[in-house]
Coordinates of C-alpha atoms in Angstrom, one line a residue:
Chain A
M1 CA -14.8 140.7 -21.6
Q2 CA -13.3 137.6 -20.0
L3 CA -15.9 135.1 -18.7
P4 CA -15.5 131.6 -17.4
S5 CA -16.9 128.6 -19.3
I6 CA -20.4 127.8 -18.0
A7 CA -21.3 124.2 -17.0
L8 CA -24.4 122.6 -15.7
R9 CA -24.7 120.5 -12.6
F10 CA -27.2 117.8 -11.7
E11 CA -27.6 116.2 -8.3
G12 CA -29.4 113.0 -9.1
N13 CA -32.9 114.3 -8.5
E14 CA -33.8 114.6 -12.1
T15 CA -35.4 111.7 -13.9
P16 CA -33.4 110.2 -16.8
G17 CA -35.7 111.8 -19.4
K18 CA -35.3 115.3 -17.8
V19 CA -31.5 114.8 -17.6
I20 CA -31.3 114.1 -21.3
E21 CA -33.6 117.0 -22.3
L22 CA -31.5 119.5 -20.3
A23 CA -28.1 118.0 -21.3
V24 CA -28.9 118.2 -25.0
E25 CA -30.2 121.8 -24.6
A26 CA -27.1 122.7 -22.6
E27 CA -24.8 121.3 -25.3
K28 CA -26.6 123.3 -28.0
S29 CA -26.5 126.4 -25.9
G30 CA -22.7 126.2 -25.5
A31 CA -22.2 124.8 -22.1
S32 CA -18.7 123.4 -21.5
S33 CA -19.5 120.5 -19.2
I34 CA -22.2 118.7 -17.3
W35 CA -21.3 117.6 -13.8
I36 CA -23.3 115.1 -11.8
T37 CA -22.8 114.8 -8.1
Q38 CA -22.7 111.5 -6.2
H39 CA -25.2 111.8 -3.3
L40 CA -25.7 108.7 -1.2
R41 CA -29.4 108.1 -1.9
R42 CA -30.0 109.6 -5.2
R43 CA -29.5 108.4 -8.8
D44 CA -26.0 107.1 -9.7
P45 CA -24.0 109.8 -11.5
V46 CA -22.1 107.2 -13.4
V47 CA -25.3 105.8 -14.9
L48 CA -26.6 109.2 -15.8
A49 CA -23.2 110.1 -17.3
A50 CA -23.3 107.1 -19.6
Q51 CA -26.7 108.2 -20.7
I52 CA -25.6 111.7 -21.4
L53 CA -22.5 110.6 -23.3
A54 CA -24.7 108.5 -25.6
A55 CA -27.0 111.5 -26.3
T56 CA -24.4 114.2 -26.8
S57 CA -21.3 114.6 -29.0
R58 CA -19.1 117.4 -27.7
I59 CA -19.9 118.4 -24.1
R60 CA -17.6 117.1 -21.3
V61 CA -19.3 115.0 -18.7
G62 CA -18.0 114.9 -15.1
I63 CA -18.7 112.9 -12.0
Q64 CA -18.5 115.1 -8.9
N65 CA -17.5 114.2 -5.4
L66 CA -16.8 110.5 -5.5
T67 CA -15.8 109.7 -1.9
P68 CA -13.1 107.2 -1.0
F69 CA -15.1 106.4 2.1
I70 CA -17.6 104.6 -0.1
N71 CA -15.7 103.8 -3.2
H72 CA -12.4 101.9 -3.3
P73 CA -9.8 103.6 -5.4
L74 CA -9.5 100.6 -7.7
T75 CA -13.3 100.6 -8.3
M76 CA -13.3 104.3 -8.9
A77 CA -10.4 104.0 -11.3
M78 CA -12.2 101.1 -13.1
T79 CA -15.4 103.1 -13.4
L80 CA -13.9 106.3 -14.5
S81 CA -11.5 104.7 -17.0
T82 CA -14.4 102.7 -18.6
L83 CA -16.5 105.8 -18.7
S84 CA -13.6 107.8 -20.3
E85 CA -13.2 105.1 -22.9
L86 CA -17.0 105.2 -23.6
G87 CA -16.8 109.0 -23.9
E88 CA -13.7 109.0 -26.0
G89 CA -11.9 111.6 -23.7
R90 CA -15.0 113.7 -22.8
V91 CA -15.0 112.6 -19.1
A92 CA -13.7 114.2 -15.9
A93 CA -14.2 113.4 -12.2
S94 CA -13.6 114.9 -8.8
L95 CA -13.0 113.1 -5.5
G96 CA -14.1 114.6 -2.2
I97 CA -14.3 113.5 1.4
G98 CA -18.1 113.3 1.1
N99 CA -20.8 114.3 3.6
P100 CA -20.1 113.0 7.1
L101 CA -23.8 112.8 7.9
D102 CA -24.6 110.7 4.9
L103 CA -21.6 108.6 5.4
S104 CA -22.5 107.9 9.0
K105 CA -25.9 106.6 7.9
A106 CA -24.0 104.3 5.6
G107 CA -22.1 103.1 8.6
I108 CA -18.9 104.9 7.8
V109 CA -16.9 107.0 10.3
V110 CA -14.7 109.6 8.5
A111 CA -11.3 109.2 10.0
D112 CA -8.2 110.8 8.6
G113 CA -10.4 112.4 5.9
P114 CA -7.8 114.8 4.3
Q115 CA -5.1 112.1 4.2
T116 CA -7.4 109.4 2.9
L117 CA -8.7 111.8 0.2
E118 CA -5.1 112.9 -0.8
R119 CA -3.9 109.3 -1.1
S120 CA -7.0 108.2 -3.0
L121 CA -6.6 111.1 -5.4
L122 CA -3.1 110.1 -6.2
A123 CA -4.0 106.5 -6.5
V124 CA -6.9 107.1 -8.9
A125 CA -4.8 109.5 -11.0
S126 CA -2.0 106.9 -11.2
L127 CA -4.3 104.0 -12.0
T128 CA -6.2 105.7 -14.7
A129 CA -2.8 106.8 -16.2
G130 CA -1.9 103.1 -16.5
H131 CA 0.5 102.7 -13.6
A132 CA 0.7 99.8 -11.1
T133 CA -0.1 101.6 -7.8
S134 CA 0.5 100.9 -4.2
L135 CA -2.0 102.3 -1.7
E136 CA -2.5 102.5 2.0
T137 CA -5.2 104.6 3.6
S138 CA -7.2 104.6 6.8
L139 CA -9.5 102.1 5.1
I140 CA -7.2 100.0 3.1
Q141 CA -4.0 98.3 4.1
A142 CA -1.2 97.5 1.7
A143 CA -3.0 97.3 -1.6
T144 CA -1.3 97.0 -5.0
C145 CA -3.6 97.5 -8.0
R146 CA -3.4 98.0 -11.7
L147 CA -5.9 98.7 -14.5
E148 CA -5.6 96.4 -17.6
H149 CA -7.3 98.9 -19.9
P150 CA -6.6 102.4 -18.5
A151 CA -8.1 105.5 -20.1
P152 CA -6.9 108.8 -18.6
L153 CA -9.2 111.7 -17.7
A154 CA -9.1 115.0 -15.9
I155 CA -9.2 114.5 -12.1
Y156 CA -10.2 117.2 -9.6
A157 CA -10.2 117.5 -5.9
S158 CA -13.5 118.7 -4.3
V159 CA -12.4 121.8 -2.3
L160 CA -14.3 123.1 0.7
S161 CA -11.5 124.9 2.5
P162 CA -8.1 126.5 1.9
A163 CA -6.4 123.4 3.3
Q164 CA -8.1 121.2 0.6
A165 CA -7.1 123.7 -2.0
A166 CA -3.5 123.3 -0.9
M167 CA -3.9 119.6 -1.2
A168 CA -5.2 120.0 -4.8
R169 CA -2.0 121.9 -5.6
R170 CA 0.2 119.2 -3.9
T171 CA -1.4 116.4 -5.9
S172 CA -1.3 118.2 -9.2
V173 CA -5.0 117.8 -9.9
G174 CA -7.7 120.4 -10.7
A175 CA -9.7 122.1 -8.0
Q176 CA -13.4 122.0 -7.8
L177 CA -14.9 124.5 -5.4
S178 CA -18.1 123.5 -3.6
A179 CA -21.4 125.3 -4.2
G180 CA -22.5 127.5 -1.3
L181 CA -19.1 129.2 -0.8
S182 CA -19.1 133.0 -0.3
L183 CA -16.9 134.9 -2.7
P184 CA -14.4 136.0 0.0
Y185 CA -14.1 132.4 1.1
I186 CA -13.5 131.3 -2.5
Q187 CA -10.7 133.8 -2.8
S188 CA -9.1 132.4 0.3
C189 CA -9.2 129.0 -1.3
L190 CA -7.8 130.2 -4.6
S191 CA -4.9 131.8 -2.8
E192 CA -3.6 128.3 -2.0
L193 CA -3.7 127.1 -5.6
G194 CA -1.1 127.4 -8.3
E195 CA -1.8 129.5 -11.4
A196 CA -1.8 126.4 -13.6
T197 CA -4.5 124.6 -11.6
P198 CA -7.8 124.1 -13.5
V199 CA -10.6 125.5 -11.3
T200 CA -14.3 124.8 -11.5
A201 CA -16.6 126.5 -9.1
F202 CA -20.1 125.2 -8.4
T203 CA -22.9 127.6 -7.6
Y204 CA -26.6 127.7 -7.2
L205 CA -28.4 130.1 -9.6
C206 CA -31.0 132.3 -8.0
S207 CA -33.3 133.9 -10.7
G208 CA -34.6 136.5 -8.3
T209 CA -38.2 135.3 -7.8
Q210 CA -39.5 134.4 -4.4
Q211 CA -39.8 130.7 -5.5
S212 CA -36.2 130.7 -6.7
R213 CA -35.0 132.2 -3.4
Q214 CA -36.9 129.6 -1.5
S215 CA -35.4 126.9 -3.6
V216 CA -31.9 128.2 -3.1
R217 CA -32.3 128.5 0.6
R218 CA -33.5 124.9 0.8
K219 CA -30.5 123.7 -1.2
L220 CA -28.2 125.8 1.0
A221 CA -29.8 124.2 4.1
Y222 CA -29.1 120.7 2.7
L223 CA -25.6 121.7 1.9
F224 CA -24.8 123.3 5.2
R225 CA -25.5 120.0 7.0
N226 CA -21.9 119.3 6.1
D227 CA -19.6 120.1 9.1
L228 CA -16.8 120.7 6.6
L229 CA -18.5 124.0 5.6
A230 CA -18.6 125.4 9.1
E231 CA -15.8 128.0 8.5
N232 CA -17.4 129.2 5.3
V233 CA -20.8 129.7 6.9
E234 CA -19.6 131.4 10.0
G235 CA -17.2 133.6 8.1
A236 CA -20.1 135.2 6.2
G237 CA -21.3 136.9 9.4
L238 CA -25.0 136.2 8.8
G239 CA -25.5 134.6 12.2
I240 CA -26.5 131.3 10.7
E241 CA -27.0 128.6 13.2
R242 CA -25.4 125.8 11.2
E243 CA -25.6 123.1 13.9
R244 CA -29.4 123.5 14.1
I245 CA -29.5 123.2 10.3
R246 CA -27.5 120.0 10.6
D247 CA -29.7 118.5 13.3
A248 CA -32.9 119.4 11.3
V249 CA -31.5 117.8 8.1
A250 CA -30.5 114.7 10.1
A251 CA -34.0 114.5 11.5
G252 CA -35.4 114.7 7.9
D253 CA -37.1 118.1 8.5
L254 CA -35.9 120.2 5.5
D255 CA -38.6 122.8 6.1
L256 CA -37.2 123.5 9.6
A257 CA -33.6 123.5 8.2
Q258 CA -34.5 126.0 5.6
S259 CA -36.0 128.3 8.2
F260 CA -32.5 128.7 9.7
V261 CA -31.1 130.0 6.4
P262 CA -31.9 133.8 6.1
E263 CA -33.0 135.5 2.8
A264 CA -29.6 137.2 2.7
A265 CA -27.9 133.9 2.3
A266 CA -29.1 133.5 -1.2
E267 CA -27.2 136.7 -2.2
C268 CA -24.1 135.7 -0.3
F269 CA -23.7 132.0 -1.2
A270 CA -25.4 131.8 -4.7
L271 CA -25.1 133.5 -8.1
S272 CA -28.0 136.0 -8.5
D273 CA -29.3 136.2 -12.1
G274 CA -30.0 139.6 -13.6
P275 CA -27.8 142.4 -14.8
G276 CA -25.2 141.7 -12.1
A277 CA -24.7 138.1 -13.0
I278 CA -22.3 138.8 -15.9
D279 CA -20.3 141.1 -13.6
T280 CA -20.0 138.4 -11.0
L281 CA -18.9 135.9 -13.6
Q282 CA -16.3 138.4 -14.8
T283 CA -15.0 138.7 -11.3
M284 CA -14.8 135.0 -11.0
A285 CA -12.8 134.8 -14.2
R286 CA -10.5 137.5 -13.0
I287 CA -9.7 135.8 -9.7
G288 CA -8.8 132.5 -11.4
I289 CA -11.9 130.5 -12.0
H290 CA -12.0 128.8 -15.4
E291 CA -15.4 127.1 -15.3
V292 CA -18.6 127.9 -13.3
A293 CA -21.0 125.0 -12.9
I294 CA -24.5 126.2 -12.2
D295 CA -27.2 124.2 -10.4
L296 CA -30.4 125.1 -12.3
G297 CA -33.0 124.3 -9.8
T298 CA -36.3 122.6 -10.7
N299 CA -38.7 125.3 -11.6
D300 CA -39.1 126.3 -15.3
G301 CA -38.1 129.9 -14.6
D302 CA -34.8 128.9 -13.1
V303 CA -34.1 126.5 -15.9
R304 CA -34.7 129.2 -18.6
A305 CA -32.6 131.7 -16.6
G306 CA -29.7 129.2 -16.5
M307 CA -29.9 128.3 -20.2
D308 CA -30.0 132.1 -21.0
L309 CA -26.9 132.6 -18.9
I310 CA -25.1 129.8 -20.8
R311 CA -25.9 131.4 -24.1
Q312 CA -24.8 134.9 -22.9
A313 CA -21.5 133.5 -21.7
R314 CA -20.9 131.5 -24.9
P315 CA -17.4 132.3 -26.3
Chain B
M1 CA -34.7 78.1 -22.0
K2 CA -33.3 81.6 -22.2
I3 CA -30.1 82.5 -24.0
G4 CA -27.8 85.3 -22.7
I5 CA -24.5 86.8 -23.8
G6 CA -21.7 87.5 -21.2
F7 CA -19.2 90.4 -21.3
D8 CA -16.1 90.1 -19.2
G9 CA -14.6 93.6 -19.3
F10 CA -11.9 92.6 -21.8
T11 CA -13.8 94.1 -24.8
P12 CA -13.4 97.7 -25.9
M13 CA -16.5 99.8 -25.1
A14 CA -17.4 100.6 -28.7
D15 CA -17.4 96.9 -29.5
V16 CA -19.5 96.1 -26.3
V17 CA -22.3 98.4 -27.5
H18 CA -22.1 97.2 -31.1
I19 CA -22.1 93.5 -30.2
A20 CA -24.9 94.0 -27.7
Q21 CA -27.1 95.6 -30.3
Q22 CA -26.3 92.8 -32.8
F23 CA -27.2 90.1 -30.3
E24 CA -30.4 91.9 -29.4
A25 CA -31.4 92.0 -33.1
A26 CA -30.5 88.3 -33.4
G27 CA -32.9 87.4 -30.6
A28 CA -30.8 86.8 -27.5
D29 CA -32.7 87.3 -24.2
S30 CA -30.1 88.8 -21.9
L31 CA -26.7 90.5 -21.6
W32 CA -24.6 89.8 -18.5
F33 CA -21.8 92.2 -17.6
L34 CA -19.3 90.6 -15.3
Q35 CA -17.1 92.6 -12.9
H36 CA -13.4 91.6 -12.9
M37 CA -11.1 93.7 -10.8
G38 CA -8.9 95.9 -12.8
Y39 CA -10.9 95.4 -16.0
R40 CA -13.7 97.4 -17.6
E41 CA -16.5 98.1 -15.1
A42 CA -19.8 96.4 -15.3
I43 CA -22.1 99.2 -14.2
V44 CA -20.8 101.5 -16.9
M45 CA -21.1 98.7 -19.5
A46 CA -24.6 98.0 -18.5
A47 CA -25.7 101.6 -18.4
A48 CA -24.1 102.2 -21.9
V49 CA -25.9 99.2 -23.3
A50 CA -29.2 100.0 -21.6
T51 CA -29.3 103.3 -23.4
S52 CA -28.6 101.8 -26.8
T53 CA -30.9 98.7 -26.8
S54 CA -34.7 98.5 -26.3
R55 CA -35.7 94.9 -25.5
I56 CA -33.0 92.7 -24.2
G57 CA -32.4 92.0 -20.5
I58 CA -29.5 93.7 -18.7
V59 CA -27.7 92.1 -15.8
P60 CA -24.7 93.8 -14.1
A61 CA -23.0 90.8 -12.6
A62 CA -20.3 89.5 -10.2
V63 CA -20.4 92.7 -8.1
S64 CA -18.6 92.0 -4.8
P65 CA -20.0 93.2 -1.5
Y66 CA -16.4 93.5 -0.3
L67 CA -15.6 96.3 -2.8
W68 CA -19.0 97.9 -3.7
H69 CA -20.9 99.5 -0.8
P70 CA -24.6 98.3 -0.7
V71 CA -26.0 101.9 -0.8
A72 CA -23.9 102.8 -3.9
T73 CA -24.8 99.5 -5.5
A74 CA -28.5 99.9 -4.8
M75 CA -28.3 103.4 -6.4
S76 CA -26.5 102.1 -9.4
I77 CA -28.8 99.2 -10.2
A78 CA -31.9 101.2 -9.6
S79 CA -30.6 103.9 -11.9
I80 CA -30.0 101.5 -14.7
A81 CA -33.5 100.0 -14.1
E82 CA -35.0 103.5 -14.6
L83 CA -33.2 103.6 -18.0
A84 CA -34.4 100.1 -19.0
P85 CA -37.7 99.4 -17.1
G86 CA -38.5 95.8 -16.8
R87 CA -35.2 94.7 -18.3
V88 CA -32.8 94.8 -15.4
E89 CA -31.7 92.1 -13.0
F90 CA -28.6 91.9 -10.8
C91 CA -26.0 89.4 -9.8
I92 CA -23.4 89.4 -7.0
S93 CA -20.4 87.3 -6.1
V94 CA -17.6 87.2 -3.6
G95 CA -15.0 88.1 -6.2
N96 CA -11.6 86.6 -6.8
L97 CA -9.9 86.1 -3.5
K98 CA -6.4 86.8 -4.8
N99 CA -7.5 90.0 -6.5
L100 CA -9.4 91.1 -3.4
G101 CA -6.2 90.5 -1.4
E102 CA -4.3 92.6 -3.8
S103 CA -6.8 95.4 -3.3
G104 CA -6.3 95.2 0.5
V105 CA -9.6 93.5 1.2
E106 CA -10.1 90.2 3.1
A107 CA -13.2 88.4 2.1
A108 CA -14.1 86.8 5.4
K109 CA -17.4 84.9 6.1
P110 CA -18.8 85.2 2.6
V111 CA -22.1 83.3 3.3
V112 CA -23.2 85.9 5.9
V113 CA -21.8 88.9 4.1
M114 CA -23.5 87.9 0.8
R115 CA -26.8 87.2 2.5
E116 CA -26.7 90.6 4.4
Y117 CA -25.9 92.3 1.1
V118 CA -28.9 90.9 -0.7
E119 CA -31.2 91.7 2.2
A120 CA -29.9 95.3 2.5
I121 CA -30.2 96.0 -1.2
R122 CA -33.8 94.7 -1.3
V123 CA -34.8 97.0 1.5
L124 CA -33.1 100.0 -0.2
W125 CA -34.9 99.3 -3.4
S126 CA -38.2 99.3 -1.5
G127 CA -37.5 102.9 -0.5
E128 CA -37.4 102.1 3.2
P129 CA -34.5 102.9 5.5
V130 CA -32.1 100.1 6.3
R131 CA -30.8 99.3 9.7
Q132 CA -28.3 96.5 9.7
E133 CA -25.5 95.6 12.0
G134 CA -23.7 93.5 9.4
L135 CA -20.5 91.7 9.5
F136 CA -18.9 93.8 6.8
H137 CA -21.3 96.8 6.4
T138 CA -23.2 98.6 9.1
L139 CA -26.2 100.6 7.9
D140 CA -27.8 103.2 10.2
G141 CA -30.9 104.1 8.3
P142 CA -29.9 105.2 4.8
R143 CA -32.8 105.1 2.3
L144 CA -33.0 105.8 -1.4
A145 CA -34.7 109.0 -2.6
F146 CA -36.1 107.1 -5.6
T147 CA -37.1 103.5 -6.2
P148 CA -36.6 101.3 -9.3
P149 CA -39.6 100.3 -11.4
G150 CA -40.9 96.9 -10.4
R151 CA -39.1 94.2 -8.4
L152 CA -35.6 93.5 -9.5
K153 CA -34.3 89.9 -9.3
I154 CA -31.0 89.2 -7.5
H155 CA -28.8 86.3 -8.5
V156 CA -25.7 85.0 -6.7
A157 CA -22.6 83.7 -8.6
S158 CA -20.4 81.3 -6.7
T159 CA -18.5 78.1 -6.7
G160 CA -18.8 77.6 -3.0
P161 CA -21.3 75.0 -1.7
Q162 CA -22.3 77.1 1.3
V163 CA -22.8 80.3 -0.7
L164 CA -24.8 78.4 -3.3
R165 CA -27.0 76.8 -0.6
M166 CA -27.6 80.3 0.9
A167 CA -28.5 81.6 -2.6
G168 CA -31.0 78.8 -3.1
V169 CA -32.9 80.1 -0.1
V170 CA -32.3 83.9 -0.2
A171 CA -31.8 84.9 -3.8
D172 CA -33.9 84.6 -6.9
G173 CA -31.4 82.6 -8.8
I174 CA -27.8 81.5 -9.1
L175 CA -25.2 82.0 -11.8
L176 CA -22.9 79.0 -12.4
S177 CA -19.3 80.1 -12.9
G178 CA -17.8 79.9 -16.3
G179 CA -15.4 77.1 -17.0
L180 CA -17.2 74.4 -15.0
T181 CA -17.3 70.8 -16.1
T182 CA -20.8 69.5 -16.7
G183 CA -20.3 67.4 -13.6
S184 CA -19.6 70.6 -11.5
C185 CA -22.6 72.3 -13.1
R186 CA -24.9 69.5 -11.9
E187 CA -23.3 69.6 -8.4
H188 CA -23.6 73.3 -8.0
M189 CA -27.2 73.4 -9.2
A190 CA -28.0 70.7 -6.7
F191 CA -26.5 72.7 -3.8
A192 CA -28.9 75.6 -4.5
R193 CA -32.0 73.6 -5.5
E194 CA -31.8 71.2 -2.6
A195 CA -31.4 74.0 -0.1
A196 CA -34.4 75.8 -1.6
A197 CA -36.5 72.6 -1.4
A198 CA -35.4 71.9 2.2
K199 CA -36.3 75.4 3.3
G200 CA -39.6 75.3 1.4
S201 CA -38.4 78.6 -0.3
A202 CA -41.4 80.8 -1.0
A203 CA -40.0 81.8 -4.3
G204 CA -39.9 78.2 -5.5
R205 CA -37.1 76.6 -7.4
P206 CA -34.2 79.1 -7.9
H207 CA -33.5 80.1 -11.5
V208 CA -30.2 78.7 -12.7
A209 CA -28.1 80.6 -15.2
G210 CA -24.9 79.0 -16.4
L211 CA -22.0 81.0 -17.8
I212 CA -20.5 79.0 -20.7
Y213 CA -17.1 80.0 -22.1
L214 CA -17.3 79.9 -25.8
A215 CA -14.8 80.5 -28.6
T216 CA -15.4 79.9 -32.3
G217 CA -14.3 81.0 -35.7
N218 CA -13.4 79.7 -39.1
D219 CA -10.1 78.6 -37.6
G220 CA -11.2 76.1 -34.9
A221 CA -7.6 75.5 -33.7
A222 CA -7.1 79.3 -33.1
A223 CA -10.4 79.4 -31.2
R224 CA -9.3 76.5 -28.9
K225 CA -6.0 78.3 -28.3
T226 CA -7.9 81.5 -27.3
M227 CA -10.0 79.4 -24.9
K228 CA -6.9 78.0 -23.1
K229 CA -5.9 81.5 -22.2
K230 CA -9.4 82.3 -21.0
L231 CA -9.4 79.1 -18.8
A232 CA -5.9 79.9 -17.4
F233 CA -7.2 83.3 -16.3
L234 CA -10.2 81.7 -14.6
F235 CA -8.0 79.2 -12.8
R236 CA -6.2 82.0 -11.0
S237 CA -8.9 81.4 -8.4
P238 CA -8.3 78.9 -5.6
M239 CA -12.1 78.3 -5.6
Q240 CA -11.7 76.4 -8.9
A241 CA -9.8 73.5 -7.2
A242 CA -12.8 71.2 -6.9
N243 CA -13.9 71.9 -10.4
I244 CA -10.5 71.2 -11.8
R245 CA -10.3 67.9 -9.9
S246 CA -13.7 66.9 -11.3
S247 CA -12.2 66.9 -14.8
G248 CA -9.7 64.2 -13.9
L249 CA -7.1 66.0 -16.0
P250 CA -3.5 66.4 -14.8
I251 CA -3.5 70.2 -14.1
D252 CA -1.1 71.9 -11.8
H253 CA -3.5 74.5 -10.4
E254 CA -1.0 76.0 -8.0
A255 CA 1.5 76.7 -10.8
I256 CA -1.2 78.3 -12.9
M257 CA -2.4 80.6 -10.1
E258 CA 1.2 81.8 -9.5
T259 CA 1.8 82.4 -13.2
V260 CA -1.4 84.3 -13.7
M261 CA -0.7 86.5 -10.7
K262 CA 2.6 87.4 -12.3
R263 CA 0.4 88.4 -15.3
Q264 CA 2.1 85.8 -17.6
L265 CA -1.1 84.6 -19.1
D266 CA 0.4 83.0 -22.2
A267 CA 2.7 80.9 -20.0
A268 CA -0.2 79.9 -17.8
A269 CA -2.3 78.9 -20.8
D270 CA 0.6 76.6 -22.0
M271 CA 0.3 74.7 -18.7
L272 CA -3.2 73.5 -19.6
P273 CA -3.5 70.2 -21.6
D274 CA -5.5 70.4 -24.8
D275 CA -8.3 68.2 -23.3
A276 CA -9.0 71.0 -20.9
V277 CA -10.8 73.0 -23.6
D278 CA -13.4 70.3 -24.0
A279 CA -13.7 69.6 -20.3
F280 CA -14.4 73.2 -19.2
A281 CA -15.6 75.1 -22.2
V282 CA -17.1 75.1 -25.7
A283 CA -14.5 76.0 -28.4
G284 CA -13.6 75.2 -32.0
T285 CA -15.5 75.2 -35.2
L286 CA -19.3 75.7 -35.2
D287 CA -19.9 72.0 -35.5
Q288 CA -17.5 71.2 -32.6
C289 CA -19.3 73.9 -30.5
K290 CA -22.7 72.5 -31.3
R291 CA -21.7 69.1 -30.0
R292 CA -20.3 70.5 -26.8
L293 CA -23.2 72.9 -26.2
Q294 CA -25.5 69.9 -26.3
D295 CA -23.7 68.5 -23.3
Y296 CA -24.4 71.7 -21.3
L297 CA -28.0 71.7 -22.5
D298 CA -28.4 68.2 -21.1
V299 CA -27.5 69.5 -17.7
G300 CA -30.9 71.4 -17.4
I301 CA -29.7 75.0 -17.0
D302 CA -32.5 77.5 -17.3
E303 CA -30.5 80.3 -19.0
L304 CA -27.3 79.6 -20.9
V305 CA -25.1 82.7 -20.8
L306 CA -22.4 82.5 -23.5
E307 CA -19.3 84.4 -22.7
I308 CA -17.7 84.6 -26.2
S309 CA -13.9 85.1 -26.5
G310 CA -12.2 86.7 -29.5
D311 CA -12.5 89.9 -31.5
A312 CA -15.7 91.5 -32.6
A313 CA -15.8 89.5 -35.8
E314 CA -15.4 86.2 -33.9
R315 CA -18.1 87.1 -31.5
L316 CA -20.5 87.9 -34.3
H317 CA -19.5 84.6 -36.0
A318 CA -20.7 82.9 -32.8
M319 CA -24.1 84.4 -33.4
K320 CA -24.8 81.5 -35.7
L321 CA -25.0 79.3 -32.6
L322 CA -28.0 81.2 -31.4
Q323 CA -30.1 79.6 -34.2
F324 CA -28.8 76.2 -33.2
L325 CA -29.7 76.8 -29.5
R326 CA -33.2 78.0 -30.5
S327 CA -33.8 74.9 -32.5
V328 CA -33.0 72.4 -29.8

């Protein structure tokens, strides 16, 4: 039975104490990685990563979705290289365009997103590998940078579309598929990747209780505020009014946003726990996904379900 | 007077954590992690040390508003403050102009940009949304989903008179640049303190921390040679011109800047006269260092931050100076 490795994902909501408790348990249970997402208002994933590295000994720690629209490629390379040195090779990172809504609140208009991301990916990979690197993006003109103490690490591109998957292949980095993608949409992204590309897929875990379904719908609502996910949402054929979700999230009304996400969305865009979960993971392995990073949720039942799944999938 | 230890990003991470723990055990008050472009990153250093110490103050420092977005910075510092409640402060600076230029960033109008940065970060830490039509950053209502425990102090590091005057009014304190002559230290303190007094700053007199470059070891001559290299690296900045002039020494600043930017640090160090070590820093045997430290103590700095050059053993050797500083 071929299964992908199972990783955990944090989104900066958890207190430092909770992060350590879950990270240590995940390592003991056999998880391959812990990924922490950069959200523009929550806890800094870099700080949490340093904390996890100090408390664990084997597990890989990744920073997910650093955006070049907030982070200069040189500062990203400095941060990641220093973290990699601290973690003695246990560190990975992904770069993504970021969420246009959050970025606009931070005063940033996303222009030439794909090109800026591609050039930034190449620059960060080059800098952390120890090369003097020239860079020009929509944000930066004619920069030449170098790290004095480079420490290489695995770099991924955050992928929300087949076009971004093709970019991951062009730039020779790993691919990190966003949470909230339907399985058919994941397959269309994978078709753009080469066989050698490392692939991590993010997913929300729905343990099947009403509370868990509500929690997943809320997370999907928050995720679907992102215009870059429009094609994925519309392709599912569930009649989801994504623009109303985006407007509700922008207005800070998550309850309203959640009401636009139907119950069926939890089945379509998340991993359902139960007898079918292992089958789904097998399918994911078969189509080319090497690692699945699950978002545990906040209630105890979901956390237990996630840890059980990690143990079941342990090689 | 408080005693701090500075880390400049040149030290391997394993040594950073070990040295930090040793200085905490020896009674130092604070650890300052200075951001230098292209070197080890201050937020990571501070976070790693915050998790492995229990008492000592933690200050990520010299973070430039031109390279680090205020929302990301507010997140980072607040996150470290959660790890080490009551121990974290923060320090910003413009950054080295030549390195910023290499990074494709023009550091225009630093007085306004630094002030706006301090103001935005304070609002973000309060949990309120920020609306700011700034010169360098425009913020349209972002807010943090969590807030740091307690009020975090913000310091400003600069060699510019106008920035120091702004800091005296807006910030909680200033950090005097490393490698200053004692004359420059007095002058820079006066810029901040006089501005604070003139404005009747509600916070009172700004705290003054002074970064002191220090190198010591059993071989005093070797320590002084190490220091010349350190000073050459510092003098890559055009903002050091007035400080260099204040020493009265014959130093070709332009030639040093050009040589450092070519990354020929040994050659740049050779351009400095031997007297430069005593004019701008503290270096040599322990006795030589004690004499020179006394000069800096006489300036009236509130917090002496020792940035110690050399390997881990030389840094720990310098720990003996802590006892001297505590005794005076």
